[in-house]
Coordinates of C-alpha atoms and ligand atoms in Angstrom, one line a residue:
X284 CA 66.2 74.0 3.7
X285 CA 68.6 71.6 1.7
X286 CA 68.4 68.7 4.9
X287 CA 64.4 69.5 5.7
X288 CA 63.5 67.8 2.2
X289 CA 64.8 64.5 2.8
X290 CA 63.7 64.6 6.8
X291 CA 60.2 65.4 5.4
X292 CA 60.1 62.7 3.1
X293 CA 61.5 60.3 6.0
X294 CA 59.1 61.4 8.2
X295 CA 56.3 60.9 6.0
X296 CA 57.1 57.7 4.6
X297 CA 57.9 56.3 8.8
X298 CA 54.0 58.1 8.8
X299 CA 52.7 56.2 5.9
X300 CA 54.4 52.4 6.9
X301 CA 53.1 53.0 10.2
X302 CA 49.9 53.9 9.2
X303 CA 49.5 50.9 6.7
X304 CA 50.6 48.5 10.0
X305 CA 48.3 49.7 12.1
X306 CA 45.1 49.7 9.1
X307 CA 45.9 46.0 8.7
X308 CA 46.0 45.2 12.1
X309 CA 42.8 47.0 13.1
X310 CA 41.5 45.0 10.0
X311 CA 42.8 41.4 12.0
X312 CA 41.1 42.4 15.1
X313 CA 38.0 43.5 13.4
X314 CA 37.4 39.9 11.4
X315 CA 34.3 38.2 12.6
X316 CA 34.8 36.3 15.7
X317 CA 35.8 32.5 15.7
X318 CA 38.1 29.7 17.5
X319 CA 41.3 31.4 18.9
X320 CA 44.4 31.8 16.8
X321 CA 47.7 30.7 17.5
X322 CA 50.5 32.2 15.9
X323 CA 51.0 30.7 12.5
X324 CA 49.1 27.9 12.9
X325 CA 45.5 30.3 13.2
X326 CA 42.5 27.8 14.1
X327 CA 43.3 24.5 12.4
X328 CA 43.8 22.5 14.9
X329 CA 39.9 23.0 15.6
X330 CA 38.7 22.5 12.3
X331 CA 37.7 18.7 12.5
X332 CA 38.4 16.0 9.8
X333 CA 34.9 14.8 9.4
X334 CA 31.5 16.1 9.9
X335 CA 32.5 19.7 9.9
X336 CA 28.9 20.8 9.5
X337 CA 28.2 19.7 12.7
X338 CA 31.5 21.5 14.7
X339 CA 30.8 24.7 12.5
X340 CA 27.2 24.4 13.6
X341 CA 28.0 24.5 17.3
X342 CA 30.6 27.6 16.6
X343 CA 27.0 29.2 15.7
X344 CA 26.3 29.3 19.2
X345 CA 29.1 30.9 20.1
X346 CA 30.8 32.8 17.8
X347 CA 27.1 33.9 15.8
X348 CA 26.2 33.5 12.3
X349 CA 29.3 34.8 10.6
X350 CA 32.7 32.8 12.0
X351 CA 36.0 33.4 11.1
X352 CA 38.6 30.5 10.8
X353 CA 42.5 31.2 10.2
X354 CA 43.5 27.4 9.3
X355 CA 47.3 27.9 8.3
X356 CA 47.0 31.8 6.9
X357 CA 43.8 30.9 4.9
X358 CA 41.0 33.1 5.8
X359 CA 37.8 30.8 6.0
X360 CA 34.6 32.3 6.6
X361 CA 31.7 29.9 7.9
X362 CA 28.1 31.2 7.5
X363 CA 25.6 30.1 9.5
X364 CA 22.6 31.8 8.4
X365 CA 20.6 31.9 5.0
X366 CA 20.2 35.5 5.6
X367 CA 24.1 36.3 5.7
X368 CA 24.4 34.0 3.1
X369 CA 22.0 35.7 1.1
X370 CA 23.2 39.0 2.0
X371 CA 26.8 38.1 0.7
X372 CA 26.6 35.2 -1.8
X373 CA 23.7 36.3 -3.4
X374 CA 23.3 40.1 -3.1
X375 CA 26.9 40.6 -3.1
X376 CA 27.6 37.9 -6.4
X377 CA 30.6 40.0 -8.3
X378 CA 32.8 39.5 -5.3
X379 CA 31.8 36.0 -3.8
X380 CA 31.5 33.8 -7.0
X381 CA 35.1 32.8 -7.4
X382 CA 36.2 29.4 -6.1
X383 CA 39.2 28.6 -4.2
X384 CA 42.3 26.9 -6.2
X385 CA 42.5 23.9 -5.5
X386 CA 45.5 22.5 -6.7
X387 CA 45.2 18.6 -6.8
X388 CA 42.0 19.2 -9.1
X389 CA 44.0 21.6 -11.5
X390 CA 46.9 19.0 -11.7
X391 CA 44.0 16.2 -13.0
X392 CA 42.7 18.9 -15.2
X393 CA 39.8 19.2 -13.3
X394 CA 39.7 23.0 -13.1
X395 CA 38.6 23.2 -16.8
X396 CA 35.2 22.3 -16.0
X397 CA 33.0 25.0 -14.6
X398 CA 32.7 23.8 -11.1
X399 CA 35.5 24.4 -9.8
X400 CA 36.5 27.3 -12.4
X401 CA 37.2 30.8 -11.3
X402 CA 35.0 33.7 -12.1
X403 CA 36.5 33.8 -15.4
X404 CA 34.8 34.2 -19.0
X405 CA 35.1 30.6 -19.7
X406 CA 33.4 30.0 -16.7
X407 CA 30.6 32.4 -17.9
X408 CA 30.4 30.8 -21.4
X409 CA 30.0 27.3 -19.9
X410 CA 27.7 28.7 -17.2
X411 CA 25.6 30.3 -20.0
X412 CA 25.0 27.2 -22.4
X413 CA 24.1 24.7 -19.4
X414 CA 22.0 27.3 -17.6
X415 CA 20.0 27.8 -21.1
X416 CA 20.0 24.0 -21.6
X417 CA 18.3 23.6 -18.2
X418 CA 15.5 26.3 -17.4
X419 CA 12.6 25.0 -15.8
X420 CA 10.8 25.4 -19.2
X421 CA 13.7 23.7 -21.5
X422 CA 13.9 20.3 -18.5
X423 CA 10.1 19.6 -19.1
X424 CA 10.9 17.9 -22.6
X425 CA 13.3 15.8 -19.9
X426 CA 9.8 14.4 -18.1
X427 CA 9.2 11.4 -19.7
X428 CA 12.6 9.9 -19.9
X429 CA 13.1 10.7 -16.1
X430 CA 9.3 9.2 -15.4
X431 CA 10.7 5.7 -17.6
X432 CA 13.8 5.5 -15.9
X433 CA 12.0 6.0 -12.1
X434 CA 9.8 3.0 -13.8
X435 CA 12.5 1.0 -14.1
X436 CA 14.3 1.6 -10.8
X437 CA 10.6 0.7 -9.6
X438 CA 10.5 -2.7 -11.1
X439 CA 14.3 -3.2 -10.5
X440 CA 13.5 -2.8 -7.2
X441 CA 10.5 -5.0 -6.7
X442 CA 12.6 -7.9 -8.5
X443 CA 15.6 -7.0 -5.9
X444 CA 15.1 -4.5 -2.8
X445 CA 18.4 -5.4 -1.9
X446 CA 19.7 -3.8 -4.9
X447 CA 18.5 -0.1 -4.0
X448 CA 21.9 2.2 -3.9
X449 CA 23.2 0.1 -7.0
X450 CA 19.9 0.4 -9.3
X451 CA 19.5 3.9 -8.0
X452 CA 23.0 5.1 -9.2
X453 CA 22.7 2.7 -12.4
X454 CA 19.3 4.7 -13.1
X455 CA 20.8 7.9 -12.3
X456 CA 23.7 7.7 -14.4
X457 CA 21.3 6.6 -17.3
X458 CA 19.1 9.9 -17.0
X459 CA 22.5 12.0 -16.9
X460 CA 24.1 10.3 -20.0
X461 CA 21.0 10.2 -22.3
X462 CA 20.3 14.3 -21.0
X463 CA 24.0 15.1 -21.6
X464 CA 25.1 13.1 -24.6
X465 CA 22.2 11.1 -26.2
X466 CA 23.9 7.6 -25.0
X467 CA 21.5 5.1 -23.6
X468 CA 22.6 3.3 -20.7
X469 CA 22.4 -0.8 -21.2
X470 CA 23.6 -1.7 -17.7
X471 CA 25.9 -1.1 -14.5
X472 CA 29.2 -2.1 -16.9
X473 CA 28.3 0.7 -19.6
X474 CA 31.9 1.9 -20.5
X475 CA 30.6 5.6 -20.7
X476 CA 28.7 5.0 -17.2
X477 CA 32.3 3.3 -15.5
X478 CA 34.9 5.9 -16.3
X479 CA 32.7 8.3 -15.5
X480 CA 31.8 7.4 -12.1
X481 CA 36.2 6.6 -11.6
X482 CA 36.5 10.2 -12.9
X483 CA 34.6 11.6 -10.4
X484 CA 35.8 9.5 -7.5
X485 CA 39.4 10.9 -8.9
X486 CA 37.8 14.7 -9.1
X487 CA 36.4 14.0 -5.7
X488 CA 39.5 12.8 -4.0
X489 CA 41.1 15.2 -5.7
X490 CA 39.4 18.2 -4.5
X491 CA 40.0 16.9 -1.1
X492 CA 42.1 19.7 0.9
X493 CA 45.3 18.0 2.0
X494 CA 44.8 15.7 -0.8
X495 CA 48.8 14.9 -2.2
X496 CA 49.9 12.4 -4.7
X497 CA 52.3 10.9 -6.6
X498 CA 53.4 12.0 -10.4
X499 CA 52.4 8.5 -11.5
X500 CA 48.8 8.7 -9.9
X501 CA 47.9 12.3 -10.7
X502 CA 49.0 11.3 -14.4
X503 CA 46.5 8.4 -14.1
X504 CA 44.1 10.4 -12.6
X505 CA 44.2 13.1 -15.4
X506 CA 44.4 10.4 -18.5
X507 CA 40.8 8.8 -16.9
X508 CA 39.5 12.8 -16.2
X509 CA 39.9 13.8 -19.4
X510 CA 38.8 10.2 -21.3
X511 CA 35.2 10.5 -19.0
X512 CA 35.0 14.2 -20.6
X513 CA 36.0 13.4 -23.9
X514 CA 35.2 10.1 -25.2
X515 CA 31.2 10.6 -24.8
X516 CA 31.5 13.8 -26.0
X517 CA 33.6 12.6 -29.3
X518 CA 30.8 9.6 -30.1
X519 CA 27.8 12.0 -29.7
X520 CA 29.4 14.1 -32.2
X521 CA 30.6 11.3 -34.7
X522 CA 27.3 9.7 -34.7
X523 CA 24.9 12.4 -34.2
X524 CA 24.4 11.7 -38.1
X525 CA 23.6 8.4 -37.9
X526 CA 21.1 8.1 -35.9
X527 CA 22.7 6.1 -32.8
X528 CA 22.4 9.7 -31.0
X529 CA 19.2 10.2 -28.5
X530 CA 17.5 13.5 -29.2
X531 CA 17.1 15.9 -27.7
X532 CA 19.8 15.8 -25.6
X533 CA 22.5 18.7 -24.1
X534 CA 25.6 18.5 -26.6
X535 CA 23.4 17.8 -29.9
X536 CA 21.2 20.8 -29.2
X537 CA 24.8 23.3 -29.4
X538 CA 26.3 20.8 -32.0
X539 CA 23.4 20.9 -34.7
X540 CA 23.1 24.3 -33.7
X541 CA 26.9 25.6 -34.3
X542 CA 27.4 23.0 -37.2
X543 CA 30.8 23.1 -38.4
X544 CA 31.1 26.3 -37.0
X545 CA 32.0 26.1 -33.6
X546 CA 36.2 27.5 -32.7
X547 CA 38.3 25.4 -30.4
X548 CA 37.6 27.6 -27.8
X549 CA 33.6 27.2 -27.9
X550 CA 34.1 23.0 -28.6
X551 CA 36.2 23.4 -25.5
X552 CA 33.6 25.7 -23.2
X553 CA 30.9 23.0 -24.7
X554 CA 32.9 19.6 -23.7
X555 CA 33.8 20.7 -20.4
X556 CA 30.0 22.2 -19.7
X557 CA 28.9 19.0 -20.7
X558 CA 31.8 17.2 -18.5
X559 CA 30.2 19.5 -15.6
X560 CA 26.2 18.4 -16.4
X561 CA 27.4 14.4 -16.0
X562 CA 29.6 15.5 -12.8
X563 CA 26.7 16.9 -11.8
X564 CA 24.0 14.4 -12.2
X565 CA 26.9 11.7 -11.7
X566 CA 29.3 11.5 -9.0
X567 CA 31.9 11.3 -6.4
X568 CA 32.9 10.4 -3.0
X569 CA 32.2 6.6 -2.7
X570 CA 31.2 6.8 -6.4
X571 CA 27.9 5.9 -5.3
X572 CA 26.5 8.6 -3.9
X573 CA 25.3 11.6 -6.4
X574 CA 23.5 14.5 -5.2
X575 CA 20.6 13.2 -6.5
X576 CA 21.7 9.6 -5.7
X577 CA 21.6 10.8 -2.2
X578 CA 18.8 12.6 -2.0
X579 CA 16.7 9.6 -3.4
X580 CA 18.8 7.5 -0.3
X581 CA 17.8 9.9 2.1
X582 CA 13.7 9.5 0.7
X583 CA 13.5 5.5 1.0
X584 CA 15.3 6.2 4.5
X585 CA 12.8 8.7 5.4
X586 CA 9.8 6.5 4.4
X587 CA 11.5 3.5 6.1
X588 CA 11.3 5.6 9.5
X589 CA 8.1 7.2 9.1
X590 CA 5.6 4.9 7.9
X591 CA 3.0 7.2 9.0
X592 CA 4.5 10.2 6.3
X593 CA 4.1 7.8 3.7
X594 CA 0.6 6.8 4.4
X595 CA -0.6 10.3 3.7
X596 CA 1.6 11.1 0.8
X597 CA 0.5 7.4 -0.5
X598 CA -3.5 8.8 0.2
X599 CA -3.2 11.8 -2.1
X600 CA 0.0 11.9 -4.3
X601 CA 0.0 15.5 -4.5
X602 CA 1.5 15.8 -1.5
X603 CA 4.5 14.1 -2.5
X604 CA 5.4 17.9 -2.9
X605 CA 5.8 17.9 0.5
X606 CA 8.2 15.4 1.2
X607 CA 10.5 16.3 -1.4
X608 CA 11.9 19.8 0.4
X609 CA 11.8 17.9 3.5
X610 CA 14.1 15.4 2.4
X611 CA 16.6 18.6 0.6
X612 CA 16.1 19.8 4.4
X613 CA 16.5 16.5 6.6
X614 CA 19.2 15.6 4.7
X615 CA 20.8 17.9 2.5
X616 CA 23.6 15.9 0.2
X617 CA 25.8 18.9 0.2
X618 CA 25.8 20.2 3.4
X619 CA 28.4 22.6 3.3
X620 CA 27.2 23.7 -0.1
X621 CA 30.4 24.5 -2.3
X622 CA 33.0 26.9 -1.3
X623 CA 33.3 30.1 -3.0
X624 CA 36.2 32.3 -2.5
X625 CA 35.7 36.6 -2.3
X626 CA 37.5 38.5 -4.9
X627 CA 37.9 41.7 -2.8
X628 CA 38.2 43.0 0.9
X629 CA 34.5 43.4 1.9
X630 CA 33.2 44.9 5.4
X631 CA 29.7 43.2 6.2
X632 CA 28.3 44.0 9.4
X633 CA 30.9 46.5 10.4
X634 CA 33.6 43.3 10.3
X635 CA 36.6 43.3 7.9
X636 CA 36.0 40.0 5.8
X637 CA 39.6 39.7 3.5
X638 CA 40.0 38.9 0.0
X639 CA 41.0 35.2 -0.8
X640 CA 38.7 34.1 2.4
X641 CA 37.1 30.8 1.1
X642 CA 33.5 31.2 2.3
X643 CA 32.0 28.3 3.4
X644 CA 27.8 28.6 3.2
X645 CA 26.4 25.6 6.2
X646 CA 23.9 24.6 4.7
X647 CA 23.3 21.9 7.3
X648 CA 23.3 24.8 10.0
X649 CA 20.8 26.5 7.9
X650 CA 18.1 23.7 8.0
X651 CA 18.7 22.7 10.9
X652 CA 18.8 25.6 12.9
X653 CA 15.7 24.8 16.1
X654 CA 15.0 28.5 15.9
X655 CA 13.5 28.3 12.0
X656 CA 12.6 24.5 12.0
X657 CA 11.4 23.1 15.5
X658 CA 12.6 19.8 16.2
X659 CA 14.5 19.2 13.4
X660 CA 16.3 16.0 13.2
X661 CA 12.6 14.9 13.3
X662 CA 10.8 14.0 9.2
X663 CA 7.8 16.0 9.1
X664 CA 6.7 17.5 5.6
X665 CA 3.8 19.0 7.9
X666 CA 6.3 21.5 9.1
X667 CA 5.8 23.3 6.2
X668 CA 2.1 23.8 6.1
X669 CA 1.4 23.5 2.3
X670 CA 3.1 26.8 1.7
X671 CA 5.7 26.8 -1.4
X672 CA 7.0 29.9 -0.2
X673 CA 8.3 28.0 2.7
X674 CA 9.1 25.0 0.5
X675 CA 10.9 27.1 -1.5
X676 CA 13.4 28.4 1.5
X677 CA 14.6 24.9 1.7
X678 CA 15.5 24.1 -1.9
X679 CA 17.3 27.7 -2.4
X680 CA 19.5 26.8 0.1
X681 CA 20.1 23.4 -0.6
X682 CA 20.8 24.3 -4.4
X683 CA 23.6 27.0 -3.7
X684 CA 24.0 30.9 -3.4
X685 CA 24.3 33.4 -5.6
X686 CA 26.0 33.8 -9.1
X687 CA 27.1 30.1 -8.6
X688 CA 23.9 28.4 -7.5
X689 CA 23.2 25.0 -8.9
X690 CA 22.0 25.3 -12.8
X691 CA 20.8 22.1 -13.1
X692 CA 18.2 22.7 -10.0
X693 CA 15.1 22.1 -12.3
X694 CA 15.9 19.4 -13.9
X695 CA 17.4 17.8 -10.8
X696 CA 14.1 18.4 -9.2
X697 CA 12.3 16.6 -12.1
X698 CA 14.7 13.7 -11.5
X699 CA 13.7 13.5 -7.4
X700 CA 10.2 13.7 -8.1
X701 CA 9.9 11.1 -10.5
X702 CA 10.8 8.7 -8.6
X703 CA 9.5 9.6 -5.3
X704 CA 6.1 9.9 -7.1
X705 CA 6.5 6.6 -8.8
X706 CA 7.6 4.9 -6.2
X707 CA 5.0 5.9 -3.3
X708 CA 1.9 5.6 -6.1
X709 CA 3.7 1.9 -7.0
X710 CA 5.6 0.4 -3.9
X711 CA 5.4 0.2 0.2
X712 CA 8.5 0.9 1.5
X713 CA 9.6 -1.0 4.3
X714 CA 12.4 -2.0 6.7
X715 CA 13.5 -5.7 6.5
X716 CA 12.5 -8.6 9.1
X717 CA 14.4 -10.5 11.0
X718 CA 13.7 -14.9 11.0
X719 CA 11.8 -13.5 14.2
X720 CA 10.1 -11.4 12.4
X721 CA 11.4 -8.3 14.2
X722 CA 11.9 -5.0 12.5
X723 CA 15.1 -4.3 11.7
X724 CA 15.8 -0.7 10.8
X725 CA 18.5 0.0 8.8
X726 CA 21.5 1.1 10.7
X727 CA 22.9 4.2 8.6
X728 CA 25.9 6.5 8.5
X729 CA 25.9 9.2 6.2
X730 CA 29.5 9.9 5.1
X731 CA 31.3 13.0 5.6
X732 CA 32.8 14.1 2.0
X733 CA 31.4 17.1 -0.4
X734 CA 28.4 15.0 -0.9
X735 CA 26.9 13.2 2.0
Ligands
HEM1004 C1 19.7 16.9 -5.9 C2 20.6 17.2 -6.8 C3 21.6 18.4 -6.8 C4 21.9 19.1 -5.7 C5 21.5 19.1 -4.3 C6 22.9 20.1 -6.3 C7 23.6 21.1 -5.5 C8 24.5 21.9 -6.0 C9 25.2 22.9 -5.2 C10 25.1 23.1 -3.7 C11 26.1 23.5 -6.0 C12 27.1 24.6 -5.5 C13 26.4 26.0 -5.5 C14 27.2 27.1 -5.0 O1 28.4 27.2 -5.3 O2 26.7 27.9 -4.2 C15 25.9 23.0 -7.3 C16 26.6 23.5 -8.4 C17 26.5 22.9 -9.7 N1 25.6 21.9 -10.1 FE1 24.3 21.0 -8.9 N2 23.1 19.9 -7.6 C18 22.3 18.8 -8.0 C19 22.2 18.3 -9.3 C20 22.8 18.8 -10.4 C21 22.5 18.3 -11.7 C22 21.6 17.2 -12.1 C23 23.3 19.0 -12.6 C24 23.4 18.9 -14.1 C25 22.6 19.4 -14.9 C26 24.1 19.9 -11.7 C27 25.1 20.8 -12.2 C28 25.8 21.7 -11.4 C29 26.9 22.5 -11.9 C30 27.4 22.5 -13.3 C31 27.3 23.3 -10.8 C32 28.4 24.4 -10.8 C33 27.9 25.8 -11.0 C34 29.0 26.8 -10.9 O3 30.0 26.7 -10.3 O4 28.8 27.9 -11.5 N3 23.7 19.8 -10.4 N4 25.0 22.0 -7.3

């Protein structure tokens, strides 16, 4: 009896181990298929540098609409379809909404703002105040300042077509800053409008995978991070009495509302929402570029190449409707969306998908996939028939999944059809002549960061 005790226990704990081993490895086998793995090393050697959308796109055909990617031990999952995405991102939010840590951006402080903050209650308290701020009923008292400021790029523009990607960020940045702080924008030099845009070339270099530095540049990166989310944020709030602060506007609305109020921890959550609003209407990559920047890029491009688009939205601006989702689709400036990371193991599908994955929604696949849009690296608002429903398909995706889709869609929207309003009622947009007078169309890359 004595010796049968500890053999039982042996045995069952030998039962138990071996169990556990071959759980986890049925769970390996069963992931969603993908690239091959080689020990160690997984995938990454097939995971290109550049223009991943277009790589992950072709794995669609292959390996379907859920891929799985071992780059180094990280789980990656690639979606390729807006109905997986949907099914997980969206239906699925309490597990999919945190983001992956991403260590250069917590070194520069970055991870503060809500972005790139894990699904944490700071992240809900900032999530809460912009999302309020920016309902498609609160961004219509936004209208008129975004219909001046498309003016202006209008007669920029007339003065100097050349001048397009520099008056379009100039007049971005000048919609962003007056929405988020009350500042007014006097030109390209404004000191609010600079460190801004170096802050977010920082945060977007920084958010790089792979991206390494020195102690001396993170430090420099941090100091200009943390100066382009407080220093606006400290004059709105020293001068909001005197009158030198634009109303309404996102920081004065929580300020004159908290008063004196307000704990560290809530001036904190509002400086860092704020931070996330300009980020948002700002940035990054070649610090000329925004999301909005390049979606307004992307409409004077489209026009340029089909002169016969603009001729009918030109006939009866209405339609203008029209070529704003097929610009979000043609286009998309974010076209791997922004990774999210899953919380907990999750089986979708009968496959084994493993906490910490970062899931990676292509969005490019999505809109681009021949099966739902025929032909579609061809410009044709037409494909969409007048129906919002199907309108409505493309900006979802384009603006994000689930508990962590875009908050400031609405008044983004507003921003995009301003101008391409204005601008087609106003302005023929054309491609430049050679001394010949030959066409020349304008030779264009679209660059391969976060935002393209
Ligand atoms: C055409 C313009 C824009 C596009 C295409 C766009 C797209 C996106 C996308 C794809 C995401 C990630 C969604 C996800 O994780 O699934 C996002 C997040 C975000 N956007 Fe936008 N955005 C635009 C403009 C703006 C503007 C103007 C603001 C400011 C009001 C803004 C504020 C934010 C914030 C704060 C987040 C982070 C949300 C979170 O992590 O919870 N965006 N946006």
């Amino acid at each position: 009896m004595s010796g049968s005790v500890p053999t039982a226990i042996l045995v069952a704990a030998v039962i138990s181990a071996g169990y556990l081993f071959w759980k986890s490895a049925v769970r390996k086998n069963n992931v969603p298929p993908g690239p091959h793995r080689w020990p160690l090393i997984g995938s990454v050697l097939e995971i290109p540098q550049t223009y991943q959308w277009v790589t992950f796109s072709k794995w669609a055909k292959t390996y379907g609409s859920i891929v799985y990617v071992d780059a180094l031990g990280q789980p990656i999952i690639v979606i390729n379809s807006a109905k997986v995405a949907s099914d997980l991102l969206d239906k699925r939010g309490s597990i999919y909404s945190d983001r992956p840590i991403l260590m250069m951006a917590a070194l520069c402080g970055g991870t503060n703002s809500f972005v790139l903050q894990s699904y944490s209650e700071s992240w809900r308290q900032q999530r809460k105040i912009v999302a309020q701020a920016f309902t498609s009923a609160a961004v219509r008292r936004y209208y008129p300042l975004q219909e001046t400021e498309a003016r202006k790029l209008v007669h920029g523009l007339i003065d100097d077509p050349s001048t397009l990607a520099r008056q379009t960020q100039l007049r971005i940045g000048a919609i962003i800053l007056r929405v988020a702080y009350g500042h007014y924008v006097t030109g390209e030099n404004d000191p609010f409008l600079t460190t801004g845009l170096t802050s977010m070339e920082y945060f977007s270099k920084a958010t790089t995978p792979g991206t390494l530095t020195g102690d001396t540049i993170t430090k420099q990166w941090r100091k200009i991070v943390m100066r382009a989310t407080w220093d606006p944020y400290l004059w709105c709030k020293k001068n909001l009495a005197t009158g030198t602060v634009l109303l309404p506007n996102f920081c004065a609305q929580y300020l004159a509302a908290e008063d004196v109020k307000m704990s560290e921890e809530q001036e904190e959550n509002l400086v860092w929402a704020a931070a996330s609003v300009m980020g948002g209407g700002l940035d990054t990559a070649s610090s000329i570029r925004a999301y909005n920047t390049s979606s307004i890029l992307t409409f004077f491009l489209a026009m340029i190449l089909n002169p016969s688009v603009q001729r009918k939205a030109q006939e009866e601006i209405d339609r203008v409707i029209g070529p704003d989702p097929e610009v979000f689709r043609w286009q998309p400036a974010a076209p791997l969306g922004m990774a999210h990371s899953l919380s907990q193991d999750d089986v979708y599908d009968g496959m084994h998908l493993p906490k910490g994955s970062v899931v990676i929604p292509n969005v490019w696949h999505m809109l681009h996939d021949p099966e739902v849009y025929p032909n579609p690296m061809e410009f044709d608002p037409d494909r969409y028939q007048g129906l919002d429903s199907e309108m409505d398909k493309v900006t979802d995706i384009n603006f994000g999944f689930g508990r962590r889709a875009c908050p400031g869609k609405s008044f983004a929207e507003g921003t995009f059809f301003a101008v391409v309003s204005t601008v087609l009622a106003t302005c023929e947009i054309s491609p430049i002549q050679d001394t010949e007078g030959n066409t020349v169309l304008p030779d264009i890359s679209y660059t391969s960061g976060t935002i393209s």
